[in-house]
XYZ file of C-alpha atoms in Angstrom:
740
model
C 0.018 -0.076 -0.048
C 1.482 3.515 -0.994
C 1.323 6.885 1.008
C -2.334 7.894 1.925
C -2.702 11.513 1.898
C -5.659 13.742 3.030
C -6.880 16.784 0.995
C -9.524 19.107 0.963
C -10.653 20.510 -2.821
C -13.286 22.781 -3.469
C -15.957 21.519 -5.979
C -17.907 23.636 -8.304
C -21.422 23.983 -9.621
C -23.293 21.793 -6.978
C -26.785 22.660 -6.253
C -28.123 20.493 -3.843
C -27.901 17.516 -1.746
C -28.097 14.921 -4.617
C -25.048 16.628 -6.384
C -23.060 16.122 -2.946
C -24.080 12.405 -3.374
C -23.212 11.924 -6.716
C -19.682 13.487 -6.621
C -19.328 11.663 -2.996
C -19.816 8.333 -4.496
C -18.132 8.936 -7.845
C -14.932 9.408 -6.136
C -15.663 6.729 -3.586
C -15.798 4.579 -6.377
C -12.510 5.003 -7.733
C -9.452 2.696 -7.250
C -7.352 4.335 -4.526
C -9.884 5.974 -2.646
C -9.998 5.327 1.070
C -12.604 8.185 2.332
C -14.713 10.657 0.887
C -16.815 12.893 1.707
C -18.687 16.197 0.380
C -19.712 19.194 2.265
C -22.935 21.393 0.418
C -22.562 24.207 2.664
C -18.825 24.468 2.117
C -18.850 23.159 -1.455
C -15.997 20.932 -0.972
C -14.460 17.816 -1.045
C -12.460 15.938 1.778
C -10.754 12.820 0.462
C -7.854 10.494 1.703
C -6.184 8.599 -1.273
C -3.191 6.346 -1.833
C -1.321 8.777 -4.162
C 0.686 6.033 -5.753
C -2.766 4.599 -7.134
C -4.548 7.596 -8.076
C -3.606 11.581 -8.782
C -5.658 14.751 -8.170
C -5.888 15.184 -11.978
C -7.991 11.812 -12.071
C -10.087 12.988 -9.279
C -10.725 16.066 -11.067
C -11.589 14.401 -14.226
C -13.704 12.245 -12.672
C -15.719 14.941 -11.005
C -15.851 16.700 -14.395
C -17.446 13.757 -16.093
C -20.098 13.883 -13.246
C -20.952 17.269 -14.593
C -19.147 19.517 -11.803
C -15.709 20.588 -11.419
C -12.816 20.326 -8.846
C -10.129 23.043 -7.980
C -6.797 20.521 -7.372
C -4.316 23.462 -7.084
C -3.339 23.756 -3.593
C -2.039 27.306 -3.465
C -4.845 29.830 -2.959
C -7.453 27.043 -4.021
C -10.192 28.379 -1.533
C -9.419 32.233 -2.696
C -9.821 30.689 -6.639
C -13.159 29.000 -4.871
C -14.521 32.311 -3.505
C -13.758 34.375 -6.849
C -15.655 31.562 -8.622
C -18.580 31.570 -6.113
C -18.768 35.458 -6.292
C -18.696 34.957 -10.604
C -21.685 32.507 -9.646
C -23.593 34.508 -7.481
C -23.168 37.893 -9.804
C -24.250 35.740 -12.728
C -27.497 34.040 -10.319
C -28.300 37.608 -9.371
C -28.370 38.898 -12.847
C -30.689 35.418 -14.314
C -32.702 35.886 -10.926
C -33.651 39.539 -11.997
C -34.114 38.758 -15.527
C -36.356 35.972 -14.892
C -38.462 38.101 -12.632
C -38.607 40.867 -15.330
C -40.323 38.460 -18.043
C -42.212 36.202 -15.016
C -44.363 39.601 -13.814
C -45.743 40.185 -17.114
C -46.790 36.576 -17.866
C -48.299 36.457 -14.378
C -50.395 39.760 -15.253
C -51.596 38.375 -18.374
C -52.631 35.004 -16.948
C -54.021 36.612 -13.952
C -55.159 40.149 -14.621
C -55.141 40.793 -18.279
C -57.155 37.228 -19.521
C -58.893 38.763 -22.396
C -55.690 40.553 -24.189
C -55.861 39.370 -27.790
C -53.369 36.537 -28.270
C -52.288 36.542 -24.692
C -50.908 32.974 -25.166
C -48.823 33.673 -27.985
C -47.158 36.567 -26.426
C -47.048 34.641 -22.541
C -45.281 31.837 -25.195
C -42.777 34.263 -26.141
C -42.033 35.853 -22.927
C -41.757 32.203 -21.526
C -39.247 30.706 -23.804
C -36.188 33.438 -22.603
C -36.632 32.552 -19.112
C -36.600 28.588 -19.699
C -33.524 28.933 -22.404
C -31.690 32.055 -20.891
C -32.392 32.525 -17.203
C -33.312 29.355 -16.157
C -31.366 27.082 -18.590
C -28.756 25.639 -15.851
C -31.721 23.795 -14.382
C -32.472 21.956 -17.789
C -28.548 21.052 -18.800
C -28.026 19.913 -15.422
C -31.122 17.824 -15.484
C -30.273 16.396 -18.707
C -26.765 15.572 -17.662
C -27.908 13.870 -14.520
C -30.801 11.850 -16.757
C -28.050 10.538 -19.040
C -26.299 8.997 -16.319
C -29.363 7.696 -14.669
C -29.412 9.802 -11.465
C -31.706 13.086 -10.310
C -31.023 15.837 -8.323
C -33.226 19.048 -7.477
C -32.505 20.375 -11.047
C -34.410 17.538 -12.417
C -37.634 17.981 -10.203
C -37.649 21.867 -11.312
C -36.391 20.688 -14.977
C -39.075 17.956 -14.940
C -42.265 19.799 -13.741
C -41.600 23.036 -15.712
C -41.192 20.845 -18.797
C -44.282 19.098 -18.272
C -46.417 22.349 -17.741
C -44.572 24.099 -20.733
C -45.297 21.527 -22.997
C -49.241 20.972 -22.076
C -49.279 24.560 -22.407
C -47.553 24.531 -25.631
C -49.861 22.170 -27.000
C -52.991 24.063 -25.849
C -51.690 27.100 -27.647
C -50.867 25.718 -30.919
C -53.661 23.115 -31.009
C -56.453 24.012 -28.540
C -59.313 22.480 -30.710
C -58.046 18.802 -29.402
C -59.967 20.013 -25.936
C -62.578 22.192 -27.469
C -64.041 19.314 -29.045
C -64.161 17.343 -26.110
C -65.855 20.553 -24.408
C -62.945 21.173 -22.112
C -61.427 24.633 -22.078
C -57.859 24.659 -22.937
C -55.732 26.573 -20.219
C -52.143 27.333 -20.051
C -49.941 27.297 -17.171
C -46.758 29.496 -18.708
C -47.080 31.704 -15.668
C -46.549 28.648 -13.412
C -43.461 27.798 -15.432
C -41.671 31.387 -15.312
C -42.910 31.611 -11.387
C -41.483 28.636 -10.327
C -38.135 29.625 -12.051
C -37.821 32.740 -10.441
C -38.644 31.458 -7.089
C -36.290 28.563 -7.436
C -33.707 31.283 -8.698
C -34.630 33.670 -6.227
C -34.337 30.865 -3.375
C -30.748 29.506 -5.000
C -29.797 33.364 -4.444
C -30.797 34.093 -0.904
C -29.325 30.513 -0.041
C -25.972 31.381 -1.714
C -25.910 34.707 0.378
C -26.717 33.119 3.509
C -24.183 30.347 3.020
C -21.702 32.463 2.393
C -22.094 34.215 6.209
C -21.582 30.258 7.488
C -18.272 30.276 6.931
C -17.367 33.871 8.294
C -15.520 32.440 10.997
C -13.325 30.267 8.837
C -12.900 33.472 6.122
C -11.464 35.298 9.490
C -8.659 32.969 10.270
C -7.535 32.673 6.728
C -7.549 36.790 6.476
C -4.918 36.640 9.785
C -2.709 35.334 7.172
C -0.048 37.699 5.684
C 0.042 37.780 1.967
C 4.162 39.040 1.927
C 7.221 39.151 3.818
C 10.191 40.685 3.900
C 13.355 38.565 3.851
C 16.874 39.338 4.265
C 19.195 38.470 1.582
C 22.803 39.556 0.777
C 22.006 41.915 -1.541
C 19.243 43.604 1.339
C 15.815 43.143 1.746
C 13.697 41.683 -0.777
C 9.630 41.562 -0.413
C 8.439 38.200 -1.880
C 5.168 36.192 -1.445
C 4.741 34.362 1.752
C 3.828 31.174 -0.347
C 7.729 31.199 -1.533
C 9.115 31.296 1.823
C 11.539 28.465 3.107
C 12.585 27.102 6.523
C 15.659 28.917 7.973
C 15.013 32.223 5.792
C 15.661 35.133 7.793
C 12.387 37.593 7.592
C 12.248 41.167 8.762
C 8.985 42.565 10.565
C 8.103 46.127 11.051
C 5.716 48.073 13.587
C 2.227 47.068 12.537
C 3.303 44.444 10.466
C 1.574 40.643 10.561
C 4.109 37.683 11.340
C 4.173 36.134 8.023
C 5.384 32.289 9.223
C 6.282 30.787 12.992
C 9.800 31.196 13.832
C 12.217 32.467 16.328
C 13.867 35.704 16.859
C 17.527 36.443 16.096
C 17.730 40.389 16.454
C 15.739 43.177 17.856
C 12.292 42.956 20.301
C 9.117 43.956 20.163
C 5.718 43.434 22.074
C 3.333 41.041 19.946
C -0.481 40.788 19.795
C -0.999 37.199 20.123
C -4.396 37.445 21.242
C -5.637 35.658 17.914
C -3.937 32.114 19.611
C -3.989 32.988 23.419
C -6.929 34.940 23.519
C -4.939 37.076 26.027
C -5.131 40.981 25.504
C -2.021 41.621 26.823
C 0.801 41.953 24.270
C 3.713 39.437 24.510
C 7.438 40.608 25.049
C 9.839 39.124 22.508
C 13.452 38.994 22.514
C 16.344 36.579 20.778
C 15.393 33.058 21.137
C 11.509 33.980 21.553
C 8.806 32.348 19.337
C 6.859 34.214 17.042
C 3.410 32.713 15.236
C 2.265 33.485 11.821
C -0.704 35.530 11.926
C 0.244 37.576 15.076
C 0.818 41.457 15.280
C 4.070 42.987 15.542
C 3.340 46.211 17.904
C 6.149 48.726 18.665
C 9.743 47.522 17.798
C 11.243 45.869 14.926
C 13.248 42.598 14.823
C 14.241 39.856 12.584
C 13.561 36.170 13.171
C 14.250 32.511 11.219
C 11.547 31.054 9.901
C 11.163 27.157 11.718
C 7.529 26.504 10.243
C 6.216 27.552 6.903
C 3.288 26.804 4.651
C 0.651 24.245 5.966
C 3.144 23.484 8.630
C 2.489 27.034 10.804
C 0.320 27.025 13.677
C -2.728 28.931 11.607
C -2.400 26.741 9.132
C -3.166 23.772 11.240
C -6.084 25.644 12.948
C -7.269 26.717 9.988
C -6.868 23.021 8.543
C -8.489 21.513 11.364
C -11.560 24.289 11.156
C -11.951 23.165 7.567
C -12.036 19.503 8.428
C -13.964 19.788 11.159
C -16.856 21.767 9.246
C -16.459 18.917 6.443
C -16.779 16.071 8.798
C -20.081 14.504 9.560
C -22.319 13.850 12.251
C -23.650 10.941 13.129
C -27.421 11.830 12.615
C -25.798 13.248 8.618
C -25.436 9.614 7.679
C -28.958 8.783 8.255
C -29.960 12.017 6.300
C -27.528 10.870 3.306
C -29.214 7.917 2.982
C -32.777 9.819 2.756
C -31.189 12.075 0.292
C -29.991 9.213 -1.798
C -33.636 7.961 -2.329
C -35.329 11.487 -2.259
C -35.471 12.758 -5.810
C -36.714 9.101 -7.264
C -39.120 8.768 -4.411
C -40.490 11.969 -5.347
C -41.008 11.417 -9.060
C -42.425 8.066 -7.932
C -45.216 10.080 -6.064
C -45.337 12.696 -8.779
C -46.241 9.877 -11.217
C -48.937 8.276 -8.782
C -50.531 11.171 -8.022
C -51.186 11.807 -11.764
C -52.501 8.560 -12.134
C -54.799 8.730 -9.437
C -56.370 11.843 -10.425
C -57.000 10.591 -13.863
C -58.413 7.163 -12.461
C -60.842 9.065 -10.232
C -61.773 11.965 -12.651
C -61.008 10.661 -16.589
C -59.927 13.349 -18.730
C -62.183 15.717 -17.040
C -59.362 16.061 -14.159
C -56.514 15.890 -16.655
C -55.808 19.617 -15.581
C -55.922 18.588 -12.067
C -53.780 15.861 -12.385
C -51.442 17.752 -14.112
C -50.759 20.302 -11.866
C -51.093 18.172 -9.215
C -47.917 16.372 -10.288
C -46.439 19.239 -11.240
C -46.834 20.613 -7.867
C -45.383 17.679 -6.335
C -42.451 17.838 -8.283
C -41.498 21.589 -7.403
C -42.580 21.470 -3.613
C -40.318 18.680 -2.387
C -36.992 19.817 -1.548
C -33.858 17.778 -0.864
C -31.849 20.925 -0.154
C -33.466 21.560 3.095
C -32.071 18.122 4.346
C -29.125 17.988 2.849
C -28.449 21.701 4.301
C -29.739 20.950 8.231
C -27.175 19.292 9.723
C -23.922 20.833 7.724
C -24.821 24.545 7.969
C -25.725 24.324 11.621
C -22.249 22.434 12.496
C -20.515 24.878 10.328
C -21.917 28.057 12.156
C -20.904 26.067 15.792
C -17.671 24.855 14.907
C -16.725 28.583 13.576
C -18.233 30.146 16.611
C -16.112 27.866 18.542
C -13.074 28.795 16.877
C -14.140 32.464 17.444
C -13.892 31.547 21.591
C -10.513 29.751 21.212
C -12.379 26.274 21.050
C -11.030 24.135 18.167
C -13.684 21.756 17.289
C -11.514 18.657 15.393
C -14.433 16.399 14.464
C -18.280 17.283 14.307
C -18.990 14.192 16.424
C -17.682 16.496 19.408
C -20.074 18.667 19.153
C -23.056 15.979 19.108
C -21.828 13.725 21.809
C -20.599 17.005 24.250
C -24.040 17.857 25.203
C -24.464 14.210 26.584
C -21.626 14.157 28.860
C -22.375 13.686 32.363
C -18.506 13.264 33.513
C -15.470 15.163 32.886
C -12.018 13.298 33.752
C -9.302 15.808 34.324
C -5.344 15.318 33.562
C -3.684 17.425 36.839
C -0.566 18.878 35.251
C -1.026 21.589 32.884
C -4.775 20.974 32.755
C -6.314 21.924 36.060
C -2.697 23.460 36.981
C -0.483 26.117 35.050
C 1.406 23.651 33.709
C 4.445 25.776 34.399
C 5.958 23.915 37.719
C 8.891 25.275 39.634
C 11.329 23.890 42.131
C 10.794 25.571 45.427
C 13.276 23.985 47.612
C 15.786 21.440 47.078
C 18.052 19.352 49.575
C 21.247 17.990 48.489
C 23.059 14.962 50.265
C 26.639 16.302 50.371
C 29.271 16.877 48.084
C 29.020 13.974 46.197
C 25.348 15.114 45.257
C 26.683 18.726 44.000
C 29.193 16.855 41.816
C 26.300 14.955 40.425
C 24.083 17.754 39.526
C 25.622 18.535 36.035
C 24.692 14.737 35.241
C 20.892 15.521 36.395
C 20.585 18.691 34.139
C 21.780 17.043 31.114
C 19.388 13.968 31.755
C 16.240 15.988 32.768
C 16.904 18.340 29.226
C 16.554 14.847 27.438
C 13.080 14.351 29.169
C 9.795 15.989 27.950
C 8.200 15.689 31.087
C 7.194 19.289 32.826
C 8.745 18.369 36.053
C 12.123 17.787 34.077
C 11.836 21.430 32.959
C 11.658 22.574 36.109
C 14.606 20.861 37.870
C 16.987 22.214 34.854
C 15.759 25.968 35.393
C 16.457 25.777 38.973
C 19.990 23.965 38.569
C 20.451 27.266 36.178
C 19.230 29.645 38.068
C 20.841 28.790 41.444
C 24.369 28.258 39.782
C 24.350 24.568 40.534
C 26.340 23.214 37.261
C 29.961 24.315 38.341
C 31.360 20.720 38.583
C 32.706 19.728 34.958
C 31.418 16.320 34.173
C 32.595 15.299 30.598
C 31.141 11.501 30.955
C 28.303 11.234 28.335
C 24.724 10.164 29.245
C 24.076 6.890 27.989
C 21.086 3.980 28.027
C 18.669 7.203 28.722
C 15.234 5.854 29.277
C 12.286 7.864 30.159
C 9.975 5.191 32.114
C 6.239 6.207 31.698
C 4.743 7.281 34.834
C 7.581 7.018 36.894
C 10.765 9.038 35.665
C 13.866 8.490 33.744
C 16.839 6.428 34.125
C 20.441 6.714 32.787
C 24.201 5.566 32.860
C 27.239 7.787 33.320
C 30.265 5.707 33.409
C 29.882 2.866 35.239
C 27.527 4.418 37.293
C 23.539 3.763 36.889
C 21.307 7.113 37.968
C 17.625 7.755 38.515
C 15.260 10.543 38.803
C 11.911 10.417 39.363
C 8.592 9.805 41.734
C 8.269 7.821 44.826
C 7.296 4.541 42.100
C 10.426 4.471 40.848
C 12.294 5.109 44.469
C 10.046 2.106 45.826
C 12.071 -0.158 42.917
C 15.310 0.866 43.890
C 15.913 -0.847 47.153
C 17.076 2.355 49.405
C 16.622 3.120 52.507
C 14.775 6.202 52.617
C 14.273 6.862 56.536
C 16.064 10.093 56.611
C 13.852 11.627 54.265
C 10.604 10.144 54.824
C 9.406 12.746 57.090
C 10.597 15.534 54.634
C 8.691 13.689 51.747
C 5.296 13.424 53.661
C 5.355 17.190 54.568
C 5.906 18.270 50.920
C 3.201 15.951 49.775
C 0.657 17.092 52.497
C 1.460 20.446 51.063
C 0.325 19.362 47.427
C 3.773 19.437 46.006
C 5.321 16.849 43.678
C 8.525 15.240 44.553
C 11.547 14.692 42.453
C 14.008 12.326 43.971
C 17.307 11.739 42.495
C 19.635 9.385 43.108
C 22.090 6.377 42.053
C 22.229 2.644 43.082
C 23.128 2.945 46.476
C 21.400 6.187 47.688
C 19.540 9.401 47.375
C 21.500 12.272 45.890
C 19.203 15.211 45.990
C 15.260 15.685 46.613
C 13.123 18.556 45.126
C 9.759 19.852 46.004
C 8.287 21.056 42.787
C 5.022 23.096 42.984
C 2.815 23.678 40.123
C -0.058 25.914 41.433
C -3.947 25.756 40.350
C -4.906 27.842 37.832
C -7.767 30.230 39.164
C -9.915 29.182 36.320
C -9.744 25.776 36.667
C -11.470 26.399 40.074
C -14.307 28.540 38.386
C -14.782 26.119 35.717
C -15.517 23.119 37.770
C -17.699 24.943 39.798
C -19.441 26.121 36.894
C -19.601 22.265 35.637
C -21.117 21.117 38.984
C -23.694 23.987 38.337
C -24.558 22.005 35.228
C -24.887 18.689 36.702
C -21.610 17.305 35.251
C -19.429 15.293 37.602
C -15.729 15.444 37.941
C -12.649 13.474 38.464
C -8.947 13.969 38.208
C -6.198 11.316 37.298
C -2.371 12.228 38.035
C 0.821 10.543 38.243
C 1.499 11.863 41.398
C 1.084 10.356 44.587
C -1.701 10.339 46.771
C -1.357 13.201 49.065
C -0.134 15.398 46.437
C -3.253 14.682 44.205
C -5.858 15.020 47.274
C -4.365 18.293 47.801
C -4.640 19.691 44.312
C -8.336 18.220 43.993
C -9.323 19.741 47.525
C -8.304 23.286 46.132
C -9.875 22.573 42.654
C -13.374 21.097 44.361
C -12.828 17.949 42.637
C -13.928 14.698 44.755
C -12.842 11.677 42.441
C -9.481 11.014 42.614
C -6.718 8.552 41.270
C -3.278 9.352 42.050
C 0.018 7.500 41.150
C -2.201 6.656 37.971
C 0.018 5.387 34.611
C -1.196 6.165 31.324
C -2.639 2.362 30.642
C -4.378 3.218 34.367
C -6.180 6.403 33.053
C -7.795 4.667 29.846
C -9.108 1.901 32.320
C -10.392 4.784 34.425
C -12.030 6.341 31.664
C -13.694 2.775 30.474
C -14.724 1.859 34.102
C -16.647 4.974 33.826
C -17.934 4.115 30.766
C -19.132 0.540 32.114
C -20.896 2.215 34.198
C -23.229 4.041 31.754
C -21.426 7.352 32.141
C -20.854 9.521 28.858
C -17.108 10.699 29.774
C -14.803 13.654 28.368
C -11.347 13.442 29.351
C -9.154 16.517 29.486
C -5.385 16.291 29.074
C -2.179 17.878 27.700
C 0.337 15.019 27.138
C 1.828 12.066 25.909
C 0.751 10.105 28.983
C -2.871 11.235 28.550
C -3.054 10.144 24.672
C -4.317 6.725 25.894
C -7.360 8.201 27.924
C -8.288 10.572 25.541
C -8.593 7.980 22.424
C -10.990 5.947 24.687
C -13.011 8.913 25.785
C -16.191 9.589 24.599
C -15.172 13.066 23.770
C -11.459 13.974 24.052
C -10.242 17.621 24.780
C -6.445 18.652 24.645
C -5.294 21.663 26.165
C -3.608 24.176 23.250
C -0.445 24.381 25.173
C 0.078 20.608 25.266
C 1.906 18.197 23.074
C 1.166 17.790 19.503
C 0.308 13.879 20.532
C -2.404 15.031 22.532
C -3.941 17.568 20.630
C -3.803 15.032 17.183
C -5.463 12.386 19.512
C -8.308 14.810 20.702
C -11.569 15.941 18.879
C -11.307 19.393 20.427
C -8.825 21.517 21.840
C -8.705 24.732 24.304
C -6.532 26.617 22.425
C -5.869 29.022 25.381
C -5.655 26.132 27.917
C -8.290 27.999 30.107
C -10.436 25.394 31.352
C -13.599 28.200 31.571
C -13.780 27.298 27.844
C -15.274 24.190 28.883
C -18.422 25.210 30.257
C -18.856 27.399 26.771
C -18.081 24.133 24.957
C -21.117 22.461 26.870
C -23.271 25.401 25.934
C -22.354 25.481 21.901
C -22.677 21.977 21.945
C -26.521 22.043 23.414
C -27.072 25.146 20.917
C -25.610 23.422 17.931
C -27.464 20.130 18.698
C -30.906 21.860 19.297
C -30.241 23.811 16.100
C -29.729 20.710 14.001
C -32.760 18.880 15.251
C -34.909 22.396 14.708
C -33.454 22.167 11.087
C -34.138 18.546 10.454
C -37.517 18.449 12.236
C -38.672 21.302 9.649
C -37.025 19.866 6.575
C -38.936 16.327 7.055
C -42.213 18.200 8.304
C -42.042 20.733 5.429
C -41.838 17.711 2.943
C -44.384 15.388 4.844
C -46.679 17.970 4.903
C -46.443 19.843 1.704
C -46.017 16.829 -0.721
C -49.414 15.438 0.346
C -50.986 18.891 0.253
C -49.553 19.474 -3.312
C -50.611 16.173 -4.239
C -54.311 17.417 -3.612
C -55.150 15.482 -0.440
C -57.206 18.491 0.542
C -59.379 18.920 -2.511
C -61.892 16.028 -1.520
C -61.845 18.027 1.692
C -62.487 21.673 0.831
C -61.588 21.761 -2.829
C -58.155 23.423 -2.229
C -55.573 22.693 -4.726
C -52.366 23.815 -4.386
C -51.041 26.248 -7.059
C -47.166 25.582 -8.684
C -46.397 28.762 -8.403
C -46.905 28.721 -4.560
C -45.209 25.522 -4.398
C -42.292 27.064 -6.130
C -42.226 29.741 -3.361
C -42.479 27.335 -0.510
C -39.716 25.303 -1.720
C -37.423 28.271 -2.123
C -38.399 29.266 1.279
C -37.570 25.997 3.236
C -33.935 25.803 2.368
C -33.517 29.388 2.987
C -35.150 29.164 6.343
C -32.761 26.341 7.296
C -29.847 28.369 6.505
C -31.035 31.415 8.153
C -32.171 29.199 11.202
C -28.393 27.886 11.358
C -27.444 31.547 11.276
C -28.688 32.278 14.680
C -26.050 30.124 16.517
C -23.811 33.158 15.607
C -25.442 35.126 18.346
C -25.324 32.356 20.719
C -23.958 33.592 24.023
C -21.497 31.239 25.486
């Protein structure tokens, strides 16, 4: 098997849910495709494919065969899509205006000035431009679909208006056929024109409204700089950001956006990083400080070396995650997709049945009723409302989350979050600040002092947050004066315990009490000190060799003030909270008391955390896990909803369905509120979309005619169909005003 890559390609010329289904099905049938999903609201294809078996050009050709188009150029692809959509919107606006200009006279001739001489021929002349010019896309698309034995919304519009037009044309050219049977020959040109005009107006409003659902994504894209000032041997040179390479030196002046991620090499300034951190106070930058694409330089000027460019920058990853999340499908959408697959053929079948029943009941005298009712059924049925119900709500909800620094990776997280009744927290970096510092260190004599450089070099090789605290303490307290030239060998990070390594012939270790217990060393002389520190909620780092303990460090990682408030809010919402930590029982209980958490599991290894989550699930609980480290990844993967802290490790964020970018736990209650609002909106959309069709189609078929003589006019059916799609999108847009 070759290398599978994931890509997002904009799709052009899709009109309805059936179009999206056609593209999705066509691409999935190609060899080498692992996964393919189409989002109608965003007009994009999300595809995983084996690049050794299939190329983007092959994908493009297949989509073009289906009657649509694909933008496969990765550079500025979404800008190209936006330009194409703007052109399409302008053309649609002109066609809509033109359709109404021709339709209104036809409507007046049909309803008000019926006695005008040659009225039928005048209406025929005015209807032809509406069909052949302004509404031609319906017929072209419908015909293409028919050739492939498929049907979409355009098929319904083309079929209904063609039937009404051909019947009217026959009655205009050869009215004697009906007159001889004592039946007045009616024409329905006004129905043809008004249906096309209303559908065009509805699609125009839908496109306008759909554009608003992607505002959050557009804002993120708008943060990207377009050009950069590169330092070269010949001086400064301005080039497009797309041409930047790693290790280039870039100059940034006051007020400019930082184009890519990097590290300062010269100068200093204050940078507004609120788009990433949410903090309004600018961050001071000096040599060796990190800077991020999209953030804004405020006062000073500086040069920096590019470390991440293109799709690897933090901003680009956030944008991609939002795009992927907006295109991911919630479980409820799978059901809707199945319904959409059979919707149009079913409607055509209902229309045929309607015509047959009318004719069976009334014979030729009911021919007009039969025809109008069949046309009304075809017109009023709307697969678009069903197709847009879920994705538009998800897009707005995920965009709302991004604006509030809640990065949602999977739509499933939004749907499941409202069901969560238990939240499990990691301690370090999640409930606490994640920047622990050594507050006290006891060294056991001169031998310990001589071993400090070894401890420093070994802890530098560890990724554990406590390791950084130890190295910072050793640096700042000048404990590295002894020179040790021996190399660190056989280094091993023991998950949940600490590190072990060898230097020369001696084996050393550094870690927690669990690791200490494995060393067979007497600890009576430090036992009381360890207990005291643990009672104070401090973490303990113990350093020793195979014979004795060399040093003992107390590390304090203060709890975030927002953690206490967030847990209080969750309790008010009826959500139970638990804490898991690799720390010992005393330290864990001390932190839990401060946070207001009752259930605690201490000395937990990564596998223990996973087991704890699964045990809660077996009790029938819906569990969300919040963590920030590699040691949380197993529990995150097991949880119903996984949430990573934005300042955590890449592994945690890659596993998690949701990331709190600012690492502020007050975002957690907001995520619950967003989930509830989004799911409520999806249910409203689906309810009205289904109810609209369940009620509208029988009324269009004439079910009320025997009761009260009411027969739905195809013009009204066209207006109702247009309104149904627009109403679903507008209801989704209400999420933008939800207060989290």
